[in-house]
Amino acid sequence: MLEVKGIKLVRDEREILNTLTATFESGRVYAILGNNGVGKSTLSYVLMGLESHRDYEGNVVFDGEEIDLLSVSERARKGITLGWQEPVRFQGLTVKEYLTLGGKLKLSKEELNETLSVVGLNNEYLDRFVDESLSGGERKRVELASIILISPKVTILDEPDSGIDIMSMEMIERVLERLSDKGSIVIIITHREEIARMADEAFLLCGGRILASGEPEEIVNFYRKLCDNCQHINEPITEGGQIDD
């Protein structure tokens, strides 16, 4: 189980995360839904323990242990992984080397090929380089394949559809199913209703606070009603004014 307890993060006198509390359980997919600038990616960086985002108040608890003082690499060793919105480029590294962590993961050709097929790629990609020779969408697919292969305990996906054609929503759903079937806690950071609907549970985030949580379809409807045409990013409001805590 992963828990965030009263997380508060302030930047330039603005509360990016405002006493945010939530619980995530193994084998389930969660969507963090909200407009740009409401604190979604900030939450993912806090969970991953990025050096630039460790000056928060509150606690991140994983398997009963407070991990607030742990670095990115220490959290990674505990099984927490972040899939970036923009996948990094690796000069001189082949897809096969990337997927096997430079040979540290002993994977058969069958395992590699099957995992590539989940993300819509074929075995011809294994000898290609993870650099500018791949499109952004292809690099995103390779990154998703690598996450499947390492089987993390917690998978945080920041805008998993970034750079991927809308026709590939089915592929993203396959990835989410594969990860949750392996017992991973999957947290999707998104502003896309189609992605949020793939989750088991959704949270609507605004102004660093959770406005609502529950069944994805209910949260998507709430988001469409209150957030689609809303221009503010600082304080959550309802049609009648500021929302009550």
C-alpha positions as a Markdown table, in Angstrom:
| # | Residue | x | y | z |
|---|---|---|---|---|
| 1 | Met | 0.0 | 0.0 | 0.0 |
| 2 | Leu | 1.1 | 3.5 | -0.8 |
| 3 | Glu | -0.2 | 6.5 | 1.2 |
| 4 | Val | 0.2 | 10.2 | 1.0 |
| 5 | Lys | -0.7 | 12.0 | 4.2 |
| 6 | Gly | -1.2 | 15.7 | 4.4 |
| 7 | Ile | 1.3 | 16.5 | 1.6 |
| 8 | Lys | 1.9 | 20.3 | 1.3 |
| 9 | Leu | 4.3 | 21.9 | -1.1 |
| 10 | Val | 4.7 | 25.6 | -1.6 |
| 11 | Arg | 6.4 | 27.4 | -4.5 |
| 12 | Asp | 6.6 | 31.2 | -4.7 |
| 13 | Glu | 4.1 | 31.6 | -1.9 |
| 14 | Arg | 1.6 | 29.4 | -3.8 |
| 15 | Glu | 0.4 | 26.0 | -2.5 |
| 16 | Ile | 1.1 | 23.6 | -5.3 |
| 17 | Leu | 0.0 | 20.7 | -3.1 |
| 18 | Asn | -2.4 | 21.6 | -0.3 |
| 19 | Thr | -2.6 | 19.0 | 2.5 |
| 20 | Leu | -3.2 | 16.2 | -0.1 |
| 21 | Thr | -4.2 | 12.8 | 1.3 |
| 22 | Ala | -4.8 | 9.6 | -0.6 |
| 23 | Thr | -4.3 | 5.8 | -0.4 |
| 24 | Phe | -3.3 | 3.5 | -3.3 |
| 25 | Glu | -3.5 | -0.3 | -3.2 |
| 26 | Ser | -1.7 | -3.1 | -5.1 |
| 27 | Gly | -3.2 | -4.4 | -8.3 |
| 28 | Arg | -5.3 | -1.3 | -8.9 |
| 29 | Val | -5.1 | 1.5 | -11.4 |
| 30 | Tyr | -5.7 | 5.1 | -10.3 |
| 31 | Ala | -6.1 | 8.2 | -12.3 |
| 32 | Ile | -5.1 | 11.7 | -11.1 |
| 33 | Leu | -7.3 | 13.9 | -13.3 |
| 34 | Gly | -7.1 | 17.6 | -13.7 |
| 35 | Asn | -6.2 | 20.6 | -15.9 |
| 36 | Asn | -2.6 | 21.7 | -16.5 |
| 37 | Gly | -1.0 | 23.5 | -13.6 |
| 38 | Val | -3.1 | 22.0 | -10.8 |
| 39 | Gly | -0.3 | 19.9 | -9.2 |
| 40 | Lys | -0.6 | 16.5 | -11.0 |
| 41 | Ser | 3.0 | 16.2 | -12.1 |
| 42 | Thr | 4.2 | 17.8 | -8.9 |
| 43 | Leu | 2.6 | 14.9 | -7.0 |
| 44 | Ser | 4.4 | 12.4 | -9.2 |
| 45 | Tyr | 7.7 | 14.1 | -8.5 |
| 46 | Val | 7.0 | 14.0 | -4.7 |
| 47 | Leu | 6.1 | 10.3 | -4.8 |
| 48 | Met | 9.3 | 9.6 | -6.8 |
| 49 | Gly | 11.5 | 11.7 | -4.4 |
| 50 | Leu | 13.0 | 14.1 | -6.9 |
| 51 | Glu | 15.6 | 16.3 | -5.2 |
| 52 | Ser | 13.8 | 19.4 | -6.4 |
| 53 | His | 10.5 | 18.2 | -4.8 |
| 54 | Arg | 11.6 | 16.9 | -1.4 |
| 55 | Asp | 10.9 | 20.1 | 0.6 |
| 56 | Tyr | 7.3 | 19.1 | 1.3 |
| 57 | Glu | 5.3 | 18.8 | 4.5 |
| 58 | Gly | 3.5 | 15.6 | 5.4 |
| 59 | Asn | 4.4 | 12.0 | 4.7 |
| 60 | Val | 4.7 | 9.4 | 1.9 |
| 61 | Val | 4.3 | 6.0 | 3.4 |
| 62 | Phe | 5.1 | 2.8 | 1.4 |
| 63 | Asp | 4.4 | -0.7 | 2.9 |
| 64 | Gly | 4.1 | 0.9 | 6.3 |
| 65 | Glu | 7.4 | 2.8 | 6.1 |
| 66 | Glu | 7.8 | 6.5 | 5.8 |
| 67 | Ile | 10.1 | 7.1 | 2.8 |
| 68 | Asp | 10.3 | 10.9 | 2.9 |
| 69 | Leu | 14.1 | 10.9 | 3.4 |
| 70 | Leu | 14.8 | 8.4 | 0.7 |
| 71 | Ser | 16.4 | 9.5 | -2.6 |
| 72 | Val | 15.1 | 8.7 | -6.1 |
| 73 | Ser | 17.5 | 5.7 | -6.4 |
| 74 | Glu | 16.5 | 4.4 | -2.9 |
| 75 | Arg | 12.8 | 4.6 | -3.8 |
| 76 | Ala | 13.5 | 2.9 | -7.1 |
| 77 | Arg | 15.2 | 0.0 | -5.2 |
| 78 | Lys | 12.0 | -0.3 | -3.2 |
| 79 | Gly | 10.1 | -0.8 | -6.5 |
| 80 | Ile | 8.8 | 2.7 | -7.3 |
| 81 | Thr | 9.1 | 3.8 | -10.9 |
| 82 | Leu | 8.2 | 7.0 | -12.8 |
| 83 | Gly | 7.4 | 7.0 | -16.5 |
| 84 | Trp | 8.2 | 10.5 | -17.7 |
| 85 | Gln | 5.9 | 12.6 | -19.9 |
| 86 | Glu | 8.8 | 13.1 | -22.3 |
| 87 | Pro | 11.0 | 9.9 | -22.5 |
| 88 | Val | 14.7 | 10.5 | -22.3 |
| 89 | Arg | 17.0 | 9.8 | -25.2 |
| 90 | Phe | 20.0 | 7.4 | -24.9 |
| 91 | Gln | 22.8 | 7.9 | -27.3 |
| 92 | Gly | 24.5 | 4.7 | -28.3 |
| 93 | Leu | 22.1 | 2.4 | -26.5 |
| 94 | Thr | 20.0 | -0.1 | -28.4 |
| 95 | Val | 16.4 | -0.9 | -27.5 |
| 96 | Lys | 17.5 | -4.4 | -26.4 |
| 97 | Glu | 20.1 | -3.0 | -24.1 |
| 98 | Tyr | 17.6 | -0.5 | -22.6 |
| 99 | Leu | 15.0 | -3.2 | -22.0 |
| 100 | Thr | 17.4 | -5.6 | -20.3 |
| 101 | Leu | 19.2 | -2.8 | -18.3 |
| 102 | Gly | 22.4 | -3.4 | -20.2 |
| 103 | Gly | 22.1 | -7.2 | -19.8 |
| 104 | Lys | 21.3 | -7.2 | -16.1 |
| 105 | Leu | 17.8 | -8.6 | -16.8 |
| 106 | Lys | 18.2 | -12.1 | -18.2 |
| 107 | Leu | 15.3 | -12.1 | -20.6 |
| 108 | Ser | 14.6 | -14.5 | -23.5 |
| 109 | Lys | 13.9 | -13.3 | -27.0 |
| 110 | Glu | 10.3 | -14.6 | -26.5 |
| 111 | Glu | 9.8 | -12.4 | -23.4 |
| 112 | Leu | 11.2 | -9.4 | -25.2 |
| 113 | Asn | 9.2 | -9.9 | -28.4 |
| 114 | Glu | 6.0 | -10.6 | -26.4 |
| 115 | Thr | 6.4 | -7.4 | -24.4 |
| 116 | Leu | 7.2 | -5.3 | -27.5 |
| 117 | Ser | 4.0 | -6.7 | -29.0 |
| 118 | Val | 2.0 | -5.4 | -26.0 |
| 119 | Val | 3.1 | -1.8 | -26.8 |
| 120 | Gly | 2.6 | -2.3 | -30.6 |
| 121 | Leu | 6.2 | -2.8 | -31.6 |
| 122 | Asn | 8.0 | -5.8 | -33.2 |
| 123 | Asn | 11.3 | -7.5 | -32.7 |
| 124 | Glu | 13.0 | -5.4 | -35.5 |
| 125 | Tyr | 13.2 | -2.6 | -32.9 |
| 126 | Leu | 15.6 | -4.5 | -30.6 |
| 127 | Asp | 18.6 | -3.5 | -32.6 |
| 128 | Arg | 17.6 | 0.1 | -33.1 |
| 129 | Phe | 19.0 | 2.9 | -30.9 |
| 130 | Val | 17.0 | 4.8 | -28.3 |
| 131 | Asp | 17.8 | 8.2 | -29.6 |
| 132 | Glu | 16.6 | 10.6 | -32.3 |
| 133 | Ser | 16.2 | 7.7 | -34.7 |
| 134 | Leu | 13.0 | 6.8 | -32.8 |
| 135 | Ser | 10.0 | 9.1 | -32.8 |
| 136 | Gly | 8.7 | 10.4 | -29.5 |
| 137 | Gly | 5.8 | 8.0 | -29.7 |
| 138 | Glu | 8.2 | 5.0 | -30.3 |
| 139 | Arg | 10.4 | 6.0 | -27.4 |
| 140 | Lys | 7.3 | 6.2 | -25.2 |
| 141 | Arg | 6.3 | 2.7 | -26.2 |
| 142 | Val | 9.8 | 1.4 | -25.5 |
| 143 | Glu | 9.7 | 3.1 | -22.1 |
| 144 | Leu | 6.3 | 1.4 | -21.3 |
| 145 | Ala | 7.8 | -1.9 | -22.4 |
| 146 | Ser | 10.7 | -1.5 | -20.0 |
| 147 | Ile | 8.4 | -0.7 | -17.1 |
| 148 | Ile | 6.4 | -3.9 | -17.8 |
| 149 | Leu | 9.6 | -5.9 | -17.8 |
| 150 | Ile | 11.0 | -4.6 | -14.5 |
| 151 | Ser | 7.6 | -5.2 | -12.7 |
| 152 | Pro | 7.7 | -2.3 | -10.3 |
| 153 | Lys | 5.6 | -2.3 | -7.1 |
| 154 | Val | 4.5 | 1.2 | -7.9 |
| 155 | Thr | 4.2 | 2.6 | -11.4 |
| 156 | Ile | 3.6 | 6.3 | -11.9 |
| 157 | Leu | 2.8 | 7.3 | -15.5 |
| 158 | Asp | 2.9 | 11.0 | -16.2 |
| 159 | Glu | 0.7 | 11.6 | -19.3 |
| 160 | Pro | 1.2 | 8.1 | -20.7 |
| 161 | Asp | -0.4 | 9.1 | -24.0 |
| 162 | Ser | 2.0 | 11.9 | -24.6 |
| 163 | Gly | 3.4 | 11.7 | -28.2 |
| 164 | Ile | 1.2 | 8.6 | -28.9 |
| 165 | Asp | -1.5 | 8.7 | -31.5 |
| 166 | Ile | -5.1 | 8.6 | -30.2 |
| 167 | Met | -5.6 | 5.4 | -32.0 |
| 168 | Ser | -3.2 | 3.8 | -29.5 |
| 169 | Met | -5.5 | 4.1 | -26.5 |
| 170 | Glu | -6.1 | 0.3 | -26.7 |
| 171 | Met | -2.3 | -0.2 | -26.3 |
| 172 | Ile | -2.2 | 2.0 | -23.2 |
| 173 | Glu | -5.1 | 0.0 | -21.7 |
| 174 | Arg | -3.1 | -3.3 | -22.4 |
| 175 | Val | -0.1 | -1.8 | -20.6 |
| 176 | Leu | -2.2 | -0.8 | -17.6 |
| 177 | Glu | -3.8 | -4.3 | -17.4 |
| 178 | Arg | -0.5 | -6.0 | -17.6 |
| 179 | Leu | 1.0 | -3.9 | -14.8 |
| 180 | Ser | -2.0 | -4.3 | -12.5 |
| 181 | Asp | -2.2 | -8.0 | -13.2 |
| 182 | Lys | 1.4 | -8.2 | -11.9 |
| 183 | Gly | 0.3 | -6.5 | -8.7 |
| 184 | Ser | 1.6 | -3.1 | -9.3 |
| 185 | Ile | 0.0 | 0.0 | -7.9 |
| 186 | Val | -0.5 | 2.1 | -11.1 |
| 187 | Ile | -1.0 | 5.8 | -10.8 |
| 188 | Ile | -1.8 | 7.7 | -14.1 |
| 189 | Ile | -1.3 | 11.5 | -14.3 |
| 190 | Thr | -3.6 | 12.8 | -17.0 |
| 191 | His | -5.9 | 15.5 | -18.3 |
| 192 | Arg | -7.5 | 13.1 | -20.8 |
| 193 | Glu | -11.0 | 11.7 | -20.0 |
| 194 | Glu | -10.3 | 8.6 | -22.1 |
| 195 | Ile | -7.3 | 7.7 | -20.0 |
| 196 | Ala | -9.0 | 8.4 | -16.7 |
| 197 | Arg | -11.8 | 6.0 | -17.7 |
| 198 | Met | -9.2 | 3.1 | -17.8 |
| 199 | Ala | -8.7 | 3.4 | -14.1 |
| 200 | Asp | -10.3 | 1.5 | -11.2 |
| 201 | Glu | -10.6 | 4.7 | -9.2 |
| 202 | Ala | -10.1 | 8.4 | -10.1 |
| 203 | Phe | -9.1 | 11.5 | -8.2 |
| 204 | Leu | -10.0 | 15.0 | -9.4 |
| 205 | Leu | -7.2 | 17.4 | -8.5 |
| 206 | Cys | -7.4 | 21.2 | -8.5 |
| 207 | Gly | -5.3 | 23.7 | -6.7 |
| 208 | Gly | -3.3 | 20.9 | -5.2 |
| 209 | Arg | -6.4 | 19.5 | -3.5 |
| 210 | Ile | -8.6 | 16.5 | -4.2 |
| 211 | Leu | -12.0 | 17.8 | -5.1 |
| 212 | Ala | -13.6 | 14.4 | -5.5 |
| 213 | Ser | -12.7 | 10.7 | -5.8 |
| 214 | Gly | -14.6 | 7.6 | -6.9 |
| 215 | Glu | -15.7 | 5.7 | -10.0 |
| 216 | Pro | -13.9 | 7.1 | -13.0 |
| 217 | Glu | -17.1 | 7.9 | -15.0 |
| 218 | Glu | -18.5 | 9.9 | -12.1 |
| 219 | Ile | -15.2 | 11.8 | -11.7 |
| 220 | Val | -14.9 | 12.4 | -15.5 |
| 221 | Asn | -18.5 | 13.9 | -15.5 |
| 222 | Phe | -17.6 | 16.1 | -12.6 |
| 223 | Tyr | -14.4 | 17.2 | -14.3 |
| 224 | Arg | -16.3 | 18.0 | -17.5 |
| 225 | Lys | -18.9 | 20.0 | -15.7 |
| 226 | Leu | -16.7 | 22.1 | -13.4 |
| 227 | Cys | -13.2 | 22.1 | -14.9 |
| 228 | Asp | -13.3 | 22.1 | -18.7 |
| 229 | Asn | -14.0 | 25.8 | -19.0 |
| 230 | Cys | -12.3 | 26.9 | -15.8 |
| 231 | Gln | -9.3 | 29.2 | -16.3 |
| 232 | His | -8.0 | 29.4 | -12.7 |
| 233 | Ile | -5.3 | 27.1 | -11.3 |
| 234 | Asn | -4.9 | 28.4 | -7.8 |
| 235 | Glu | -8.0 | 27.8 | -5.9 |
| 236 | Pro | -10.7 | 25.1 | -6.5 |
| 237 | Ile | -14.1 | 26.5 | -6.9 |
| 238 | Thr | -17.6 | 25.3 | -7.7 |
| 239 | Glu | -20.4 | 27.0 | -9.7 |
| 240 | Gly | -21.4 | 28.8 | -6.5 |
| 241 | Gly | -17.9 | 29.9 | -5.4 |
| 242 | Gln | -15.0 | 28.4 | -3.6 |
| 243 | Ile | -15.4 | 24.8 | -2.6 |
| 244 | Asp | -15.6 | 23.9 | 1.1 |
| 245 | Asp | -12.8 | 21.9 | 2.6 |
